Coordinates of N, CA and C in Angstrom, one line a residue:
X1 N -1.8 -14.7 17.3 CA -0.6 -15.2 17.0 C -0.1 -14.5 15.7
X2 N 1.2 -14.1 15.8 CA 1.8 -13.3 14.6 C 2.5 -14.3 13.7
X3 N 2.0 -14.4 12.5 CA 2.5 -15.2 11.4 C 3.3 -14.4 10.4
X4 N 4.5 -14.8 10.1 CA 5.3 -14.2 9.0 C 5.3 -15.1 7.8
X5 N 4.8 -14.7 6.7 CA 4.8 -15.6 5.5 C 5.9 -15.2 4.5
X6 N 6.8 -16.1 4.3 CA 7.9 -15.9 3.4 C 7.4 -16.4 2.0
X7 N 7.3 -15.5 1.0 CA 6.8 -15.8 -0.3 C 5.3 -15.5 -0.3
X8 N 4.9 -14.5 0.4 CA 3.5 -14.1 0.6 C 2.7 -13.7 -0.7
X9 N 3.5 -13.4 -1.8 CA 2.8 -12.8 -3.0 C 2.3 -13.9 -3.9
X10 N 2.6 -15.1 -3.7 CA 2.1 -16.2 -4.6 C 0.6 -16.4 -4.4
X11 N -0.1 -17.0 -5.3 CA -1.5 -17.2 -5.2 C -1.9 -18.0 -4.0
X12 N -1.2 -19.1 -3.7 CA -1.5 -19.9 -2.6 C -1.2 -19.2 -1.3
X13 N 0.0 -18.6 -1.2 CA 0.4 -17.9 0.1 C -0.5 -16.7 0.4
X14 N -0.9 -15.9 -0.6 CA -1.7 -14.8 -0.4 C -3.1 -15.2 0.0
X15 N -3.6 -16.3 -0.5 CA -4.9 -16.9 -0.1 C -4.7 -17.4 1.4
X16 N -3.6 -18.0 1.7 CA -3.4 -18.5 3.1 C -3.4 -17.3 4.0
X17 N -2.7 -16.2 3.6 CA -2.7 -15.0 4.4 C -4.1 -14.5 4.7
X18 N -5.0 -14.5 3.7 CA -6.4 -14.1 3.9 C -7.1 -15.0 5.0
X19 N -6.9 -16.3 4.8 CA -7.5 -17.2 5.8 C -7.0 -17.0 7.2
X20 N -5.7 -16.7 7.3 CA -5.1 -16.5 8.6 C -5.7 -15.2 9.2
X21 N -5.8 -14.2 8.4 CA -6.3 -12.9 9.0 C -7.8 -13.1 9.4
X22 N -8.6 -13.8 8.6 CA -10.0 -14.1 8.9 C -10.1 -15.0 10.1
X23 N -9.0 -15.7 10.4 CA -9.0 -16.6 11.6 C -8.5 -15.8 12.9
X24 N -8.2 -14.6 12.7 CA -7.8 -13.8 13.9 C -6.3 -13.6 14.1
X25 N -5.5 -14.0 13.1 CA -4.0 -13.9 13.3 C -3.5 -12.6 12.7
X26 N -2.4 -12.1 13.3 CA -1.7 -11.0 12.8 C -0.8 -11.6 11.7
X27 N -0.8 -11.0 10.5 CA 0.0 -11.5 9.4 C 0.9 -10.4 8.8
X28 N 2.1 -10.8 8.6 CA 3.1 -10.0 7.8 C 3.7 -10.9 6.8
X29 N 4.5 -10.3 5.9 CA 5.1 -11.2 4.9 C 6.2 -10.5 4.2
X30 N 6.9 -11.3 3.4 CA 8.0 -10.9 2.6 C 7.9 -11.6 1.2
X31 N 8.3 -10.9 0.2 CA 8.4 -11.4 -1.2 C 9.1 -10.5 -2.1
X32 N 9.3 -10.9 -3.3 CA 9.9 -10.0 -4.3 C 8.9 -10.0 -5.5
X33 N 8.9 -8.9 -6.2 CA 8.1 -8.7 -7.4 C 6.6 -9.0 -7.2
X34 N 6.0 -8.3 -6.2 CA 4.5 -8.5 -6.0 C 3.8 -7.8 -7.1
X35 N 2.7 -8.4 -7.6 CA 1.9 -7.8 -8.6 C 0.4 -8.3 -8.4
X36 N -0.5 -7.6 -9.1 CA -1.9 -7.9 -9.0 C -2.2 -9.3 -9.6
X37 N -3.2 -9.9 -9.1 CA -4.2 -9.4 -8.2 C -3.8 -9.7 -6.7
X38 N -2.8 -10.4 -6.5 CA -2.4 -10.8 -5.1 C -1.9 -9.5 -4.3
X39 N -1.2 -8.6 -5.0 CA -0.8 -7.4 -4.3 C -1.9 -6.6 -3.8
X40 N -3.0 -6.5 -4.6 CA -4.2 -5.8 -4.2 C -4.9 -6.5 -3.0
X41 N -5.0 -7.8 -3.1 CA -5.6 -8.6 -2.0 C -4.9 -8.3 -0.7
X42 N -3.6 -8.4 -0.7 CA -2.8 -8.2 0.5 C -3.0 -6.8 1.0
X43 N -3.0 -5.8 0.1 CA -3.2 -4.4 0.4 C -4.6 -4.2 1.1
X44 N -5.6 -4.8 0.5 CA -7.0 -4.7 1.1 C -7.1 -5.2 2.5
X45 N -6.3 -6.2 2.8 CA -6.3 -6.8 4.1 C -5.4 -6.0 5.1
X46 N -4.7 -5.1 4.6 CA -3.8 -4.3 5.5 C -2.6 -5.0 5.9
X47 N -2.2 -6.0 5.2 CA -1.0 -6.8 5.6 C 0.3 -6.1 5.2
X48 N 1.1 -6.0 6.1 CA 2.4 -5.3 5.9 C 3.3 -6.3 5.1
X49 N 3.7 -5.9 3.9 CA 4.5 -6.8 3.1 C 5.9 -6.1 2.8
X50 N 7.0 -6.8 3.1 CA 8.3 -6.3 2.9 C 8.8 -6.8 1.6
X51 N 9.4 -5.9 0.8 CA 10.0 -6.2 -0.5 C 11.3 -6.9 -0.2
X52 N 11.5 -8.1 -0.8 CA 12.8 -8.8 -0.6 C 12.8 -9.7 0.7
X53 N 13.9 -10.3 1.0 CA 14.0 -11.2 2.1 C 15.2 -10.8 3.0
X54 N 14.9 -9.7 3.8 CA 15.9 -9.2 4.7 C 15.7 -9.8 6.1
X55 N 16.7 -10.3 6.7 CA 16.5 -11.0 8.0 C 16.2 -10.0 9.1
X56 N 16.4 -8.7 8.8 CA 16.1 -7.7 9.8 C 14.6 -7.7 10.1
X57 N 13.8 -8.0 9.1 CA 12.4 -8.1 9.3 C 12.0 -9.1 10.4
X58 N 12.6 -10.3 10.3 CA 12.4 -11.3 11.3 C 12.9 -10.9 12.6
X59 N 14.1 -10.3 12.7 CA 14.7 -9.9 13.9 C 13.8 -8.8 14.6
X60 N 13.3 -7.9 13.9 CA 12.5 -6.8 14.5 C 11.1 -7.2 14.8
X61 N 10.5 -8.1 14.1 CA 9.1 -8.4 14.3 C 8.8 -9.6 15.2
X62 N 9.8 -10.4 15.3 CA 9.7 -11.6 16.2 C 8.4 -12.4 16.0
X63 N 8.1 -13.0 14.8 CA 6.9 -13.7 14.7 C 6.8 -14.9 15.5
X64 N 5.6 -15.3 15.9 CA 5.4 -16.6 16.6 C 5.7 -17.8 15.7
X65 N 5.4 -17.7 14.4 CA 5.6 -18.8 13.5 C 5.9 -18.2 12.1
X66 N 6.8 -18.8 11.5 CA 7.2 -18.4 10.1 C 6.6 -19.5 9.2
X67 N 5.9 -19.1 8.2 CA 5.3 -20.0 7.2 C 6.2 -19.8 5.9
X68 N 6.8 -20.9 5.5 CA 7.8 -20.8 4.4 C 7.1 -21.3 3.1
X69 N 7.0 -20.4 2.1 CA 6.5 -20.7 0.8 C 7.3 -21.7 0.0
X70 N 6.7 -22.5 -0.8 CA 7.5 -23.5 -1.6 C 8.4 -22.9 -2.6
X71 N 8.3 -21.7 -2.9 CA 9.2 -21.0 -3.9 C 10.5 -20.7 -3.3
X72 N 10.7 -20.8 -2.0 CA 11.9 -20.6 -1.4 C 12.8 -21.8 -1.2
X73 N 14.1 -21.7 -1.3 CA 14.9 -22.9 -1.1 C 16.1 -22.5 -0.3
X74 N 16.9 -23.5 0.0 CA 18.1 -23.2 0.8 C 19.0 -22.2 0.1
X75 N 19.6 -21.3 0.8 CA 20.4 -20.2 0.3 C 19.6 -18.9 0.4
X76 N 18.3 -18.9 0.6 CA 17.5 -17.7 0.8 C 17.9 -17.2 2.2
X77 N 18.2 -15.9 2.3 CA 18.7 -15.3 3.5 C 17.7 -15.5 4.7
X78 N 16.5 -15.3 4.4 CA 15.5 -15.4 5.5 C 15.3 -16.9 5.9
X79 N 15.3 -17.8 5.0 CA 15.1 -19.2 5.3 C 16.3 -19.7 6.1
X80 N 17.5 -19.3 5.7 CA 18.7 -19.7 6.4 C 18.7 -19.2 7.9
X81 N 18.2 -17.9 8.0 CA 18.1 -17.4 9.4 C 17.1 -18.1 10.2
X82 N 15.9 -18.5 9.6 CA 14.9 -19.2 10.4 C 15.5 -20.6 10.8
X83 N 16.2 -21.2 10.0 CA 16.8 -22.5 10.3 C 17.9 -22.4 11.3
X84 N 18.8 -21.4 11.1 CA 20.0 -21.3 12.0 C 19.5 -20.9 13.4
X85 N 18.5 -20.0 13.5 CA 18.0 -19.6 14.8 C 16.9 -20.5 15.4
X86 N 16.6 -21.5 14.7 CA 15.6 -22.5 15.1 C 14.3 -21.8 15.5
X87 N 13.9 -20.9 14.6 CA 12.6 -20.3 14.8 C 11.5 -21.2 14.4
X88 N 10.4 -21.2 15.1 CA 9.2 -22.1 14.8 C 8.8 -21.8 13.4
X89 N 8.7 -22.8 12.6 CA 8.3 -22.6 11.2 C 7.6 -23.9 10.7
X90 N 6.9 -23.7 9.6 CA 6.1 -24.7 8.9 C 5.9 -24.4 7.5
X91 N 5.3 -25.3 6.7 CA 5.0 -25.0 5.3 C 3.5 -24.5 5.3
X92 N 3.2 -23.9 4.1 CA 1.8 -23.4 3.9 C 0.8 -24.5 4.0
X93 N 1.1 -25.6 3.2 CA 0.1 -26.8 3.3 C -0.1 -27.4 4.7
X94 N 1.0 -27.5 5.4 CA 0.9 -28.0 6.8 C 0.1 -27.1 7.7
X95 N 0.4 -25.8 7.6 CA -0.4 -24.8 8.4 C -1.9 -24.9 8.0
X96 N -2.2 -25.0 6.7 CA -3.6 -25.0 6.3 C -4.2 -26.3 6.8
X97 N -3.6 -27.4 6.8 CA -4.1 -28.7 7.3 C -4.4 -28.6 8.8
X98 N -3.4 -28.1 9.5 CA -3.5 -28.1 11.0 C -4.5 -27.1 11.5
X99 N -4.6 -26.0 10.8 CA -5.4 -24.8 11.4 C -6.7 -24.6 10.7
X100 N -6.9 -25.0 9.5 CA -8.2 -24.7 8.8 C -8.9 -26.0 8.4
X101 N -8.3 -26.9 7.7 CA -8.9 -28.0 7.1 C -9.3 -29.1 8.1
X102 N -8.7 -29.2 9.2 CA -8.9 -30.2 10.2 C -10.4 -30.3 10.6
X103 N -11.1 -29.1 10.6 CA -12.5 -29.0 11.1 C -13.5 -28.9 9.9
X104 N -13.1 -29.3 8.7 CA -13.9 -29.0 7.6 C -14.0 -30.2 6.7
X105 N -15.1 -30.2 5.9 CA -15.2 -31.2 4.8 C -14.5 -30.5 3.6
X106 N -13.6 -31.3 2.9 CA -12.8 -30.7 1.9 C -13.2 -31.3 0.5
X107 N -13.3 -30.4 -0.5 CA -13.4 -30.8 -1.9 C -12.2 -30.3 -2.5
X108 N -11.3 -31.2 -3.0 CA -10.1 -30.8 -3.7 C -10.2 -31.0 -5.2
X109 N -9.7 -30.1 -5.9 CA -9.7 -30.2 -7.4 C -8.3 -30.3 -7.9
X110 N -8.0 -31.3 -8.6 CA -6.6 -31.6 -9.1 C -6.6 -31.8 -10.6
X111 N -5.5 -31.7 -11.2 CA -5.4 -32.0 -12.6 C -4.4 -31.1 -13.3
X112 N -4.4 -31.2 -14.6 CA -3.4 -30.4 -15.4 C -4.0 -29.1 -15.8
X113 N -5.2 -29.0 -16.3 CA -5.8 -27.8 -16.8 C -7.2 -27.6 -16.2
X114 N -7.6 -26.4 -15.9 CA -9.0 -26.1 -15.5 C -9.3 -26.2 -14.1
X115 N -8.3 -26.3 -13.2 CA -8.5 -26.4 -11.8 C -9.2 -25.2 -11.2
X116 N -8.7 -24.0 -11.5 CA -9.3 -22.8 -11.0 C -10.7 -22.6 -11.5
X117 N -11.0 -22.9 -12.7 CA -12.3 -22.8 -13.3 C -13.3 -23.8 -12.6
X118 N -12.9 -25.0 -12.5 CA -13.8 -26.0 -11.9 C -14.0 -25.7 -10.4
X119 N -12.9 -25.3 -9.7 CA -13.1 -25.0 -8.3 C -14.0 -23.8 -8.1
X120 N -13.9 -22.8 -9.0 CA -14.7 -21.6 -9.0 C -16.2 -22.0 -9.2
X121 N -16.5 -22.9 -10.1 CA -17.8 -23.3 -10.4 C -18.4 -24.0 -9.2
X122 N -17.6 -24.9 -8.6 CA -18.1 -25.6 -7.4 C -18.4 -24.6 -6.2
X123 N -17.5 -23.7 -6.0 CA -17.8 -22.7 -5.0 C -19.1 -21.9 -5.2
X124 N -19.3 -21.5 -6.5 CA -20.5 -20.7 -6.8 C -21.7 -21.6 -6.6
X125 N -21.7 -22.9 -7.0 CA -22.8 -23.8 -6.8 C -23.2 -23.9 -5.4
X126 N -22.2 -24.1 -4.5 CA -22.4 -24.2 -3.1 C -23.0 -22.9 -2.5
X127 N -22.4 -21.8 -2.9 CA -22.9 -20.5 -2.5 C -24.3 -20.3 -2.9
X128 N -24.6 -20.5 -4.2 CA -25.9 -20.3 -4.8 C -27.0 -21.3 -4.1
X129 N -26.5 -22.4 -3.6 CA -27.4 -23.3 -2.9 C -27.7 -22.9 -1.4
X130 N -27.1 -21.7 -1.1 CA -27.4 -21.2 0.3 C -26.4 -21.6 1.3
X131 N -25.3 -22.2 0.9 CA -24.2 -22.5 1.8 C -23.2 -21.4 1.9
X132 N -22.3 -21.5 2.8 CA -21.3 -20.5 3.0 C -19.9 -21.2 2.9
X133 N -19.5 -21.5 1.7 CA -18.3 -22.3 1.5 C -17.0 -21.5 1.8
X134 N -16.1 -22.1 2.5 CA -14.7 -21.5 2.5 C -14.0 -22.0 1.3
X135 N -13.0 -21.3 0.9 CA -12.2 -21.8 -0.3 C -10.8 -21.2 -0.3
X136 N -10.0 -21.8 -1.1 CA -8.6 -21.3 -1.4 C -8.4 -21.8 -2.8
X137 N -8.3 -20.8 -3.8 CA -8.2 -21.1 -5.2 C -7.0 -20.5 -5.7
X138 N -6.4 -21.0 -6.8 CA -5.2 -20.5 -7.4 C -5.5 -19.4 -8.3
X139 N -6.5 -18.6 -8.1 CA -6.8 -17.5 -8.9 C -7.9 -16.7 -8.1
X140 N -8.5 -15.7 -8.8 CA -9.6 -14.9 -8.2 C -10.9 -15.2 -8.9
X141 N -11.8 -16.0 -8.3 CA -13.1 -16.2 -8.9 C -13.9 -14.9 -9.1
X142 N -14.4 -14.7 -10.3 CA -15.1 -13.5 -10.6 C -16.2 -13.2 -9.6
X143 N -17.0 -14.2 -9.2 CA -18.1 -14.0 -8.3 C -17.7 -13.6 -6.9
X144 N -16.5 -13.8 -6.5 CA -16.1 -13.5 -5.1 C -15.0 -12.4 -5.0
X145 N -14.3 -12.2 -6.0 CA -13.2 -11.1 -6.1 C -12.1 -11.3 -5.1
X146 N -11.9 -12.5 -4.5 CA -10.8 -12.8 -3.6 C -10.4 -14.2 -3.9
X147 N -9.2 -14.6 -3.6 CA -8.7 -15.9 -3.9 C -9.0 -16.9 -2.8
X148 N -9.4 -16.4 -1.6 CA -9.7 -17.3 -0.5 C -10.7 -16.6 0.4
X149 N -11.4 -17.5 1.1 CA -12.4 -17.0 2.1 C -12.6 -18.1 3.1
X150 N -12.7 -17.7 4.4 CA -12.8 -18.7 5.4 C -14.2 -19.4 5.4
X151 N -15.3 -18.6 5.2 CA -16.6 -19.2 5.1 C -16.9 -19.9 6.4
X152 N -18.0 -20.7 6.4 CA -18.4 -21.4 7.6 C -18.3 -22.9 7.4
X153 N -17.9 -23.3 6.2 CA -17.8 -24.8 6.0 C -17.1 -25.1 4.7

């Protein structure tokens, strides 16, 4: 399945892109002002990223599903095209729930400060215990060098 991610450069969306690629999907995306570490991660995955939000990308690539990042709002050229053409679309969290989390046990870390640090520590403890945890973190844990990984559980 070909997924087009609008807002692919954010930490969540770039991590979602990695999980989609590891799940066997073809992924392309659009965003503005991409920068490290997410630009590096997308580059390493070989994901074609288009600068800006030009509707020609959607017209030429005909994705099976458009995943819309939460940074986009009405008035965005691509989002308006998706809605007016009634292209299949969803949000990142909805896609994650329906395609990845449904078959897994989830540990979610929430709060105001320290979420990335606490999540990284939990991932490392599970990995060190001999497990193969999947994860999606709002940063790049030093021990893993990527913001997301499908893992086996």
